[in-house]
Amino acid sequence: MSKIENISIGFFGTSIFALKALSKLYENQVNIKFVVSQTPKPSGRGNRISDSPVGDFAKKKNLSLLCPNKLDEEFYNQISSYNIDFIVVVAYGKLLTRKILRLPKFFCLNIHASILPKWRGAAPIQRAILNSDKKTGVSIMILEENLDSGPVIMNKAICIEKNDNAGTLHEKLSVIGSELILKALEDIFNNKYSTKKQKESEATYAEKILKSETKIDWSENAQIINNKVRAFYPWPGAWTYLHKKNKKI
């Protein structure tokens, strides 16, 4: 029986959701050979250039950090020298190339915040709330070239509570994802796993949230408005106009 610290990985991620998984892998002594994150971007007051949550963590823990502008041949040559069992991808923000997908000994694995094939794509948490779904969850899948279409290794579903919003679900699902990825890595490494092919006929897509969607339309029913407020909290926030009547003097 192998120990988790014998498993070597490359990690691709950017957001706080990805940070939860990376920190869990680090705490459990998985051998993290390198970390890839989006390039630092302006943020906050004064538009100061800041590392992503994942990039900041990698620097603090002295992990090898790469922030390529493009996943091109030069970047591939940088990471191809590493001997890795897996690549773990969580909310990275770019699709991996075919050559990168073939790099690890086993698989490129992705933590996705839905029960696939429902809500493939960029905003599964928000779309689940907007759609009045009763359940959501996390899927660990093998990455393929097509978006979120690969075989599922394991998943775990949870109920969406009436008071849940995108922020609370984000936190719950990030914790579940960080636990599932540890189990998936160990199960695959020890050849104690199975895969389930996704049914294309059941696939739905969680398109990126548009600014125009976040405006509250008071002609819509209360459930739709409630969903919108919850789905867009804490970011980007639902909004509306308040029209004031002219006061008579």
PDB file of C-alpha atoms in Angstrom:
ATOM      1  CA  MET A   1       0.000   0.000   0.000  1.00  0.00           C
ATOM      2  CA  SER A   2       1.587   3.272  -1.109  1.00  0.00           C
ATOM      3  CA  LYS A   3       1.640   6.394   1.001  1.00  0.00           C
ATOM      4  CA  ILE A   4       0.198   9.658  -0.275  1.00  0.00           C
ATOM      5  CA  GLU A   5       3.605  11.365   0.001  1.00  0.00           C
ATOM      6  CA  ASN A   6       4.923   8.985  -2.654  1.00  0.00           C
ATOM      7  CA  ILE A   7       2.576  10.559  -5.199  1.00  0.00           C
ATOM      8  CA  SER A   8       4.070  13.399  -7.244  1.00  0.00           C
ATOM      9  CA  ILE A   9       1.900  16.002  -8.945  1.00  0.00           C
ATOM     10  CA  GLY A  10       1.854  19.227 -10.893  1.00  0.00           C
ATOM     11  CA  PHE A  11      -0.903  21.632  -9.846  1.00  0.00           C
ATOM     12  CA  PHE A  12      -2.765  24.113 -12.062  1.00  0.00           C
ATOM     13  CA  GLY A  13      -5.032  26.569 -10.248  1.00  0.00           C
ATOM     14  CA  THR A  14      -5.736  30.222  -9.600  1.00  0.00           C
ATOM     15  CA  SER A  15      -8.722  31.006  -7.366  1.00  0.00           C
ATOM     16  CA  ILE A  16      -9.577  30.579  -3.677  1.00  0.00           C
ATOM     17  CA  PHE A  17     -11.513  27.447  -4.656  1.00  0.00           C
ATOM     18  CA  ALA A  18      -8.268  26.023  -6.058  1.00  0.00           C
ATOM     19  CA  LEU A  19      -6.298  27.168  -3.013  1.00  0.00           C
ATOM     20  CA  LYS A  20      -8.399  24.939  -0.746  1.00  0.00           C
ATOM     21  CA  ALA A  21      -7.318  21.881  -2.733  1.00  0.00           C
ATOM     22  CA  LEU A  22      -3.671  22.933  -2.986  1.00  0.00           C
ATOM     23  CA  SER A  23      -3.381  23.590   0.747  1.00  0.00           C
ATOM     24  CA  LYS A  24      -4.993  20.209   1.498  1.00  0.00           C
ATOM     25  CA  LEU A  25      -2.537  18.423  -0.785  1.00  0.00           C
ATOM     26  CA  TYR A  26       0.346  20.314   0.813  1.00  0.00           C
ATOM     27  CA  GLU A  27      -0.830  19.521   4.364  1.00  0.00           C
ATOM     28  CA  ASN A  28      -1.021  15.830   3.490  1.00  0.00           C
ATOM     29  CA  GLN A  29       2.528  15.857   2.139  1.00  0.00           C
ATOM     30  CA  VAL A  30       1.724  15.098  -1.486  1.00  0.00           C
ATOM     31  CA  ASN A  31       4.902  15.720  -3.485  1.00  0.00           C
ATOM     32  CA  ILE A  32       4.011  18.932  -5.349  1.00  0.00           C
ATOM     33  CA  LYS A  33       6.653  19.272  -8.056  1.00  0.00           C
ATOM     34  CA  PHE A  34       5.372  22.553  -9.479  1.00  0.00           C
ATOM     35  CA  VAL A  35       2.428  24.957  -9.330  1.00  0.00           C
ATOM     36  CA  VAL A  36       1.009  26.824 -12.328  1.00  0.00           C
ATOM     37  CA  SER A  37      -1.218  29.860 -11.866  1.00  0.00           C
ATOM     38  CA  GLN A  38      -2.500  32.815 -13.864  1.00  0.00           C
ATOM     39  CA  THR A  39      -0.160  35.782 -14.187  1.00  0.00           C
ATOM     40  CA  PRO A  40      -0.435  38.409 -11.416  1.00  0.00           C
ATOM     41  CA  LYS A  41      -3.115  41.016 -12.148  1.00  0.00           C
ATOM     42  CA  PRO A  42      -4.007  44.516 -10.868  1.00  0.00           C
ATOM     43  CA  SER A  43      -6.459  44.433  -7.969  1.00  0.00           C
ATOM     44  CA  GLY A  44      -7.766  46.463  -5.059  1.00  0.00           C
ATOM     45  CA  ARG A  45      -7.180  50.138  -4.419  1.00  0.00           C
ATOM     46  CA  GLY A  46      -4.497  51.584  -6.648  1.00  0.00           C
ATOM     47  CA  ASN A  47      -4.641  48.541  -8.941  1.00  0.00           C
ATOM     48  CA  ARG A  48      -1.604  47.000  -7.309  1.00  0.00           C
ATOM     49  CA  ILE A  49      -0.228  43.933  -9.070  1.00  0.00           C
ATOM     50  CA  SER A  50      -1.062  40.933  -6.902  1.00  0.00           C
ATOM     51  CA  ASP A  51      -0.450  37.213  -7.096  1.00  0.00           C
ATOM     52  CA  SER A  52      -3.452  34.909  -7.329  1.00  0.00           C
ATOM     53  CA  PRO A  53      -4.432  33.101  -4.096  1.00  0.00           C
ATOM     54  CA  VAL A  54      -2.703  29.976  -5.425  1.00  0.00           C
ATOM     55  CA  GLY A  55       0.387  31.890  -6.540  1.00  0.00           C
ATOM     56  CA  ASP A  56       0.680  33.629  -3.189  1.00  0.00           C
ATOM     57  CA  PHE A  57       0.437  30.298  -1.328  1.00  0.00           C
ATOM     58  CA  ALA A  58       3.047  28.681  -3.585  1.00  0.00           C
ATOM     59  CA  LYS A  59       5.521  31.484  -2.912  1.00  0.00           C
ATOM     60  CA  LYS A  60       4.970  31.366   0.838  1.00  0.00           C
ATOM     61  CA  LYS A  61       5.555  27.591   0.880  1.00  0.00           C
ATOM     62  CA  ASN A  62       8.566  27.814  -1.471  1.00  0.00           C
ATOM     63  CA  LEU A  63       6.887  25.696  -4.132  1.00  0.00           C
ATOM     64  CA  SER A  64       8.110  25.994  -7.708  1.00  0.00           C
ATOM     65  CA  LEU A  65       5.703  28.541  -9.269  1.00  0.00           C
ATOM     66  CA  LEU A  66       5.117  29.185 -12.962  1.00  0.00           C
ATOM     67  CA  CYS A  67       2.821  31.908 -14.330  1.00  0.00           C
ATOM     68  CA  PRO A  68       2.960  31.564 -18.124  1.00  0.00           C
ATOM     69  CA  ASN A  69       1.123  33.952 -20.423  1.00  0.00           C
ATOM     70  CA  LYS A  70       0.601  31.088 -22.858  1.00  0.00           C
ATOM     71  CA  LEU A  71       0.640  27.306 -22.554  1.00  0.00           C
ATOM     72  CA  ASP A  72       3.004  27.117 -25.513  1.00  0.00           C
ATOM     73  CA  GLU A  73       5.935  24.904 -26.470  1.00  0.00           C
ATOM     74  CA  GLU A  74       8.332  26.883 -24.277  1.00  0.00           C
ATOM     75  CA  PHE A  75       6.119  26.323 -21.250  1.00  0.00           C
ATOM     76  CA  TYR A  76       5.676  22.642 -22.079  1.00  0.00           C
ATOM     77  CA  ASN A  77       9.451  22.216 -22.198  1.00  0.00           C
ATOM     78  CA  GLN A  78       9.683  23.786 -18.734  1.00  0.00           C
ATOM     79  CA  ILE A  79       7.366  21.258 -17.110  1.00  0.00           C
ATOM     80  CA  SER A  80       8.191  18.186 -19.222  1.00  0.00           C
ATOM     81  CA  SER A  81      11.394  17.648 -17.268  1.00  0.00           C
ATOM     82  CA  TYR A  82       9.381  16.869 -14.122  1.00  0.00           C
ATOM     83  CA  ASN A  83       8.564  13.241 -13.418  1.00  0.00           C
ATOM     84  CA  ILE A  84       4.953  13.419 -12.221  1.00  0.00           C
ATOM     85  CA  ASP A  85       2.211  10.881 -11.587  1.00  0.00           C
ATOM     86  CA  PHE A  86      -0.690  13.340 -11.950  1.00  0.00           C
ATOM     87  CA  ILE A  87      -1.622  16.851 -12.893  1.00  0.00           C
ATOM     88  CA  VAL A  88      -4.381  18.309 -10.727  1.00  0.00           C
ATOM     89  CA  VAL A  89      -6.376  21.167 -12.271  1.00  0.00           C
ATOM     90  CA  VAL A  90      -8.742  23.323 -10.199  1.00  0.00           C
ATOM     91  CA  ALA A  91     -10.259  26.605 -11.417  1.00  0.00           C
ATOM     92  CA  TYR A  92      -7.151  27.440 -13.421  1.00  0.00           C
ATOM     93  CA  GLY A  93      -8.822  29.512 -16.130  1.00  0.00           C
ATOM     94  CA  LYS A  94      -7.269  28.040 -19.281  1.00  0.00           C
ATOM     95  CA  LEU A  95      -7.685  24.778 -21.189  1.00  0.00           C
ATOM     96  CA  LEU A  96      -4.654  22.491 -21.155  1.00  0.00           C
ATOM     97  CA  THR A  97      -3.124  21.407 -24.444  1.00  0.00           C
ATOM     98  CA  ARG A  98      -3.093  17.813 -25.669  1.00  0.00           C
ATOM     99  CA  LYS A  99       0.638  17.511 -24.933  1.00  0.00           C
ATOM    100  CA  ILE A 100       0.190  18.668 -21.344  1.00  0.00           C
ATOM    101  CA  LEU A 101      -2.744  16.305 -20.821  1.00  0.00           C
ATOM    102  CA  ARG A 102      -0.479  13.423 -21.823  1.00  0.00           C
ATOM    103  CA  LEU A 103       2.414  14.454 -19.587  1.00  0.00           C
ATOM    104  CA  PRO A 104       1.660  12.668 -16.266  1.00  0.00           C
ATOM    105  CA  LYS A 105       2.149   8.934 -15.696  1.00  0.00           C
ATOM    106  CA  PHE A 106      -1.517   8.474 -14.799  1.00  0.00           C
ATOM    107  CA  PHE A 107      -4.026  11.280 -15.497  1.00  0.00           C
ATOM    108  CA  CYS A 108      -4.785  14.949 -15.450  1.00  0.00           C
ATOM    109  CA  LEU A 109      -7.557  15.238 -12.854  1.00  0.00           C
ATOM    110  CA  ASN A 110     -10.007  18.088 -12.410  1.00  0.00           C
ATOM    111  CA  ILE A 111     -12.144  19.124  -9.444  1.00  0.00           C
ATOM    112  CA  HIS A 112     -15.421  20.429 -10.840  1.00  0.00           C
ATOM    113  CA  ALA A 113     -18.170  22.019  -8.712  1.00  0.00           C
ATOM    114  CA  SER A 114     -21.180  20.106 -10.049  1.00  0.00           C
ATOM    115  CA  ILE A 115     -22.434  16.557 -10.498  1.00  0.00           C
ATOM    116  CA  LEU A 116     -21.354  16.028 -14.080  1.00  0.00           C
ATOM    117  CA  PRO A 117     -22.545  16.038 -16.797  1.00  0.00           C
ATOM    118  CA  LYS A 118     -24.805  18.742 -15.385  1.00  0.00           C
ATOM    119  CA  TRP A 119     -23.349  22.243 -15.406  1.00  0.00           C
ATOM    120  CA  ARG A 120     -20.139  21.831 -17.317  1.00  0.00           C
ATOM    121  CA  GLY A 121     -18.298  25.100 -17.753  1.00  0.00           C
ATOM    122  CA  ALA A 122     -17.353  28.304 -15.989  1.00  0.00           C
ATOM    123  CA  ALA A 123     -20.094  29.044 -13.443  1.00  0.00           C
ATOM    124  CA  PRO A 124     -21.647  25.803 -12.125  1.00  0.00           C
ATOM    125  CA  ILE A 125     -22.367  27.106  -8.616  1.00  0.00           C
ATOM    126  CA  GLN A 126     -24.212  30.200  -9.805  1.00  0.00           C
ATOM    127  CA  ARG A 127     -26.142  28.326 -12.502  1.00  0.00           C
ATOM    128  CA  ALA A 128     -27.319  25.696 -10.034  1.00  0.00           C
ATOM    129  CA  ILE A 129     -28.781  28.394  -7.773  1.00  0.00           C
ATOM    130  CA  LEU A 130     -30.315  30.329 -10.668  1.00  0.00           C
ATOM    131  CA  ASN A 131     -31.945  27.127 -11.886  1.00  0.00           C
ATOM    132  CA  SER A 132     -33.522  26.402  -8.461  1.00  0.00           C
ATOM    133  CA  ASP A 133     -31.626  23.100  -8.278  1.00  0.00           C
ATOM    134  CA  LYS A 134     -32.183  21.108  -5.098  1.00  0.00           C
ATOM    135  CA  LYS A 135     -28.756  19.474  -5.177  1.00  0.00           C
ATOM    136  CA  THR A 136     -25.249  20.147  -6.406  1.00  0.00           C
ATOM    137  CA  GLY A 137     -21.867  18.624  -5.587  1.00  0.00           C
ATOM    138  CA  VAL A 138     -18.329  17.934  -6.714  1.00  0.00           C
ATOM    139  CA  SER A 139     -16.999  15.637  -9.425  1.00  0.00           C
ATOM    140  CA  ILE A 140     -13.445  14.384  -9.869  1.00  0.00           C
ATOM    141  CA  MET A 141     -12.934  13.699 -13.558  1.00  0.00           C
ATOM    142  CA  ILE A 142     -10.179  12.831 -15.986  1.00  0.00           C
ATOM    143  CA  LEU A 143      -9.454  15.821 -18.193  1.00  0.00           C
ATOM    144  CA  GLU A 144      -9.897  15.536 -21.939  1.00  0.00           C
ATOM    145  CA  GLU A 145      -9.546  18.150 -24.672  1.00  0.00           C
ATOM    146  CA  ASN A 146     -13.280  18.882 -24.727  1.00  0.00           C
ATOM    147  CA  LEU A 147     -14.665  21.024 -21.903  1.00  0.00           C
ATOM    148  CA  ASP A 148     -15.489  19.043 -18.740  1.00  0.00           C
ATOM    149  CA  SER A 149     -16.392  15.949 -20.765  1.00  0.00           C
ATOM    150  CA  GLY A 150     -14.007  13.341 -19.370  1.00  0.00           C
ATOM    151  CA  PRO A 151     -14.795  10.174 -17.408  1.00  0.00           C
ATOM    152  CA  VAL A 152     -15.789  10.723 -13.780  1.00  0.00           C
ATOM    153  CA  ILE A 153     -13.736   8.991 -11.083  1.00  0.00           C
ATOM    154  CA  MET A 154     -15.954   9.914  -8.157  1.00  0.00           C
ATOM    155  CA  ASN A 155     -18.451  12.512  -6.999  1.00  0.00           C
ATOM    156  CA  LYS A 156     -20.325  13.635  -3.923  1.00  0.00           C
ATOM    157  CA  ALA A 157     -23.688  15.422  -3.861  1.00  0.00           C
ATOM    158  CA  ILE A 158     -25.055  17.858  -1.272  1.00  0.00           C
ATOM    159  CA  CYS A 159     -28.401  19.605  -0.870  1.00  0.00           C
ATOM    160  CA  ILE A 160     -28.685  23.297  -1.696  1.00  0.00           C
ATOM    161  CA  GLU A 161     -30.267  24.872   1.369  1.00  0.00           C
ATOM    162  CA  LYS A 162     -32.757  27.721   1.099  1.00  0.00           C
ATOM    163  CA  ASN A 163     -30.310  30.169   2.657  1.00  0.00           C
ATOM    164  CA  ASP A 164     -27.313  29.046   0.590  1.00  0.00           C
ATOM    165  CA  ASN A 165     -25.711  31.557  -1.722  1.00  0.00           C
ATOM    166  CA  ALA A 166     -22.773  31.305  -4.098  1.00  0.00           C
ATOM    167  CA  GLY A 167     -20.380  32.114  -1.266  1.00  0.00           C
ATOM    168  CA  THR A 168     -21.605  29.439   1.144  1.00  0.00           C
ATOM    169  CA  LEU A 169     -21.790  26.792  -1.572  1.00  0.00           C
ATOM    170  CA  HIS A 170     -18.324  27.769  -2.770  1.00  0.00           C
ATOM    171  CA  GLU A 171     -16.946  27.098   0.702  1.00  0.00           C
ATOM    172  CA  LYS A 172     -18.786  23.785   1.149  1.00  0.00           C
ATOM    173  CA  LEU A 173     -17.819  22.471  -2.276  1.00  0.00           C
ATOM    174  CA  SER A 174     -14.194  23.550  -2.020  1.00  0.00           C
ATOM    175  CA  VAL A 175     -13.843  21.530   1.194  1.00  0.00           C
ATOM    176  CA  ILE A 176     -15.493  18.480  -0.392  1.00  0.00           C
ATOM    177  CA  GLY A 177     -13.308  18.815  -3.500  1.00  0.00           C
ATOM    178  CA  SER A 178     -10.117  18.972  -1.451  1.00  0.00           C
ATOM    179  CA  GLU A 179     -11.071  15.757   0.354  1.00  0.00           C
ATOM    180  CA  LEU A 180     -12.166  13.900  -2.771  1.00  0.00           C
ATOM    181  CA  ILE A 181      -9.006  14.700  -4.719  1.00  0.00           C
ATOM    182  CA  LEU A 182      -6.849  13.121  -2.016  1.00  0.00           C
ATOM    183  CA  LYS A 183      -8.896   9.928  -2.168  1.00  0.00           C
ATOM    184  CA  ALA A 184      -8.896   9.920  -5.974  1.00  0.00           C
ATOM    185  CA  LEU A 185      -5.112  10.269  -6.177  1.00  0.00           C
ATOM    186  CA  GLU A 186      -4.529   7.421  -3.749  1.00  0.00           C
ATOM    187  CA  ASP A 187      -7.164   5.136  -5.289  1.00  0.00           C
ATOM    188  CA  ILE A 188      -5.806   5.582  -8.811  1.00  0.00           C
ATOM    189  CA  PHE A 189      -2.207   5.218  -7.655  1.00  0.00           C
ATOM    190  CA  ASN A 190      -3.149   1.896  -6.034  1.00  0.00           C
ATOM    191  CA  ASN A 191      -5.294   0.790  -8.990  1.00  0.00           C
ATOM    192  CA  LYS A 192      -8.451   0.725  -6.873  1.00  0.00           C
ATOM    193  CA  TYR A 193     -10.709   2.898  -8.965  1.00  0.00           C
ATOM    194  CA  SER A 194     -13.291   2.826 -11.715  1.00  0.00           C
ATOM    195  CA  THR A 195     -14.495   5.410 -14.212  1.00  0.00           C
ATOM    196  CA  LYS A 196     -17.954   6.387 -15.395  1.00  0.00           C
ATOM    197  CA  LYS A 197     -18.456   7.820 -18.855  1.00  0.00           C
ATOM    198  CA  GLN A 198     -20.577  10.948 -18.975  1.00  0.00           C
ATOM    199  CA  LYS A 199     -23.848  10.847 -20.912  1.00  0.00           C
ATOM    200  CA  GLU A 200     -23.675  13.553 -23.539  1.00  0.00           C
ATOM    201  CA  SER A 201     -27.459  13.599 -23.811  1.00  0.00           C
ATOM    202  CA  GLU A 202     -27.657  14.798 -20.183  1.00  0.00           C
ATOM    203  CA  ALA A 203     -24.995  17.505 -20.436  1.00  0.00           C
ATOM    204  CA  THR A 204     -25.863  21.103 -19.574  1.00  0.00           C
ATOM    205  CA  TYR A 205     -23.542  24.109 -19.668  1.00  0.00           C
ATOM    206  CA  ALA A 206     -22.876  26.738 -17.033  1.00  0.00           C
ATOM    207  CA  GLU A 207     -22.035  29.741 -19.161  1.00  0.00           C
ATOM    208  CA  LYS A 208     -19.896  32.559 -17.771  1.00  0.00           C
ATOM    209  CA  ILE A 209     -21.901  35.133 -15.820  1.00  0.00           C
ATOM    210  CA  LEU A 210     -22.632  38.311 -17.800  1.00  0.00           C
ATOM    211  CA  LYS A 211     -23.000  41.744 -16.186  1.00  0.00           C
ATOM    212  CA  SER A 212     -26.399  42.102 -17.844  1.00  0.00           C
ATOM    213  CA  GLU A 213     -27.686  39.046 -15.933  1.00  0.00           C
ATOM    214  CA  THR A 214     -27.021  40.575 -12.537  1.00  0.00           C
ATOM    215  CA  LYS A 215     -29.618  43.358 -12.823  1.00  0.00           C
ATOM    216  CA  ILE A 216     -32.828  42.671 -10.896  1.00  0.00           C
ATOM    217  CA  ASP A 217     -35.952  42.851 -13.044  1.00  0.00           C
ATOM    218  CA  TRP A 218     -38.868  43.544 -10.685  1.00  0.00           C
ATOM    219  CA  SER A 219     -41.350  42.188 -13.228  1.00  0.00           C
ATOM    220  CA  GLU A 220     -39.980  38.689 -12.573  1.00  0.00           C
ATOM    221  CA  ASN A 221     -41.424  36.507  -9.828  1.00  0.00           C
ATOM    222  CA  ALA A 222     -40.054  36.446  -6.289  1.00  0.00           C
ATOM    223  CA  GLN A 223     -38.313  33.071  -6.690  1.00  0.00           C
ATOM    224  CA  ILE A 224     -36.301  34.247  -9.692  1.00  0.00           C
ATOM    225  CA  ILE A 225     -35.283  37.457  -7.908  1.00  0.00           C
ATOM    226  CA  ASN A 226     -34.334  35.514  -4.766  1.00  0.00           C
ATOM    227  CA  ASN A 227     -32.246  33.099  -6.834  1.00  0.00           C
ATOM    228  CA  LYS A 228     -30.484  35.973  -8.548  1.00  0.00           C
ATOM    229  CA  VAL A 229     -29.574  37.686  -5.270  1.00  0.00           C
ATOM    230  CA  ARG A 230     -28.213  34.422  -3.841  1.00  0.00           C
ATOM    231  CA  ALA A 231     -26.411  33.327  -7.005  1.00  0.00           C
ATOM    232  CA  PHE A 232     -24.529  36.613  -7.346  1.00  0.00           C
ATOM    233  CA  TYR A 233     -23.531  36.985  -3.692  1.00  0.00           C
ATOM    234  CA  PRO A 234     -20.828  37.862  -2.808  1.00  0.00           C
ATOM    235  CA  TRP A 235     -19.675  38.444  -6.408  1.00  0.00           C
ATOM    236  CA  PRO A 236     -20.480  40.148  -8.725  1.00  0.00           C
ATOM    237  CA  GLY A 237     -23.603  41.179  -6.788  1.00  0.00           C
ATOM    238  CA  ALA A 238     -27.177  41.634  -7.961  1.00  0.00           C
ATOM    239  CA  TRP A 239     -28.228  45.245  -8.482  1.00  0.00           C
ATOM    240  CA  THR A 240     -31.103  47.506  -9.458  1.00  0.00           C
ATOM    241  CA  TYR A 241     -32.102  51.148  -9.864  1.00  0.00           C
ATOM    242  CA  LEU A 242     -34.169  53.028  -7.303  1.00  0.00           C
ATOM    243  CA  HIS A 243     -36.138  55.853  -8.869  1.00  0.00           C
ATOM    244  CA  LYS A 244     -36.916  58.756  -6.563  1.00  0.00           C
ATOM    245  CA  LYS A 245     -40.028  60.847  -7.091  1.00  0.00           C
ATOM    246  CA  ASN A 246     -39.547  64.581  -7.386  1.00  0.00           C
ATOM    247  CA  LYS A 247     -40.370  66.288  -4.145  1.00  0.00           C
ATOM    248  CA  LYS A 248     -42.743  69.250  -4.174  1.00  0.00           C
ATOM    249  CA  ILE A 249     -41.362  72.320  -2.509  1.00  0.00           C
TER     250      ILE A 249
END
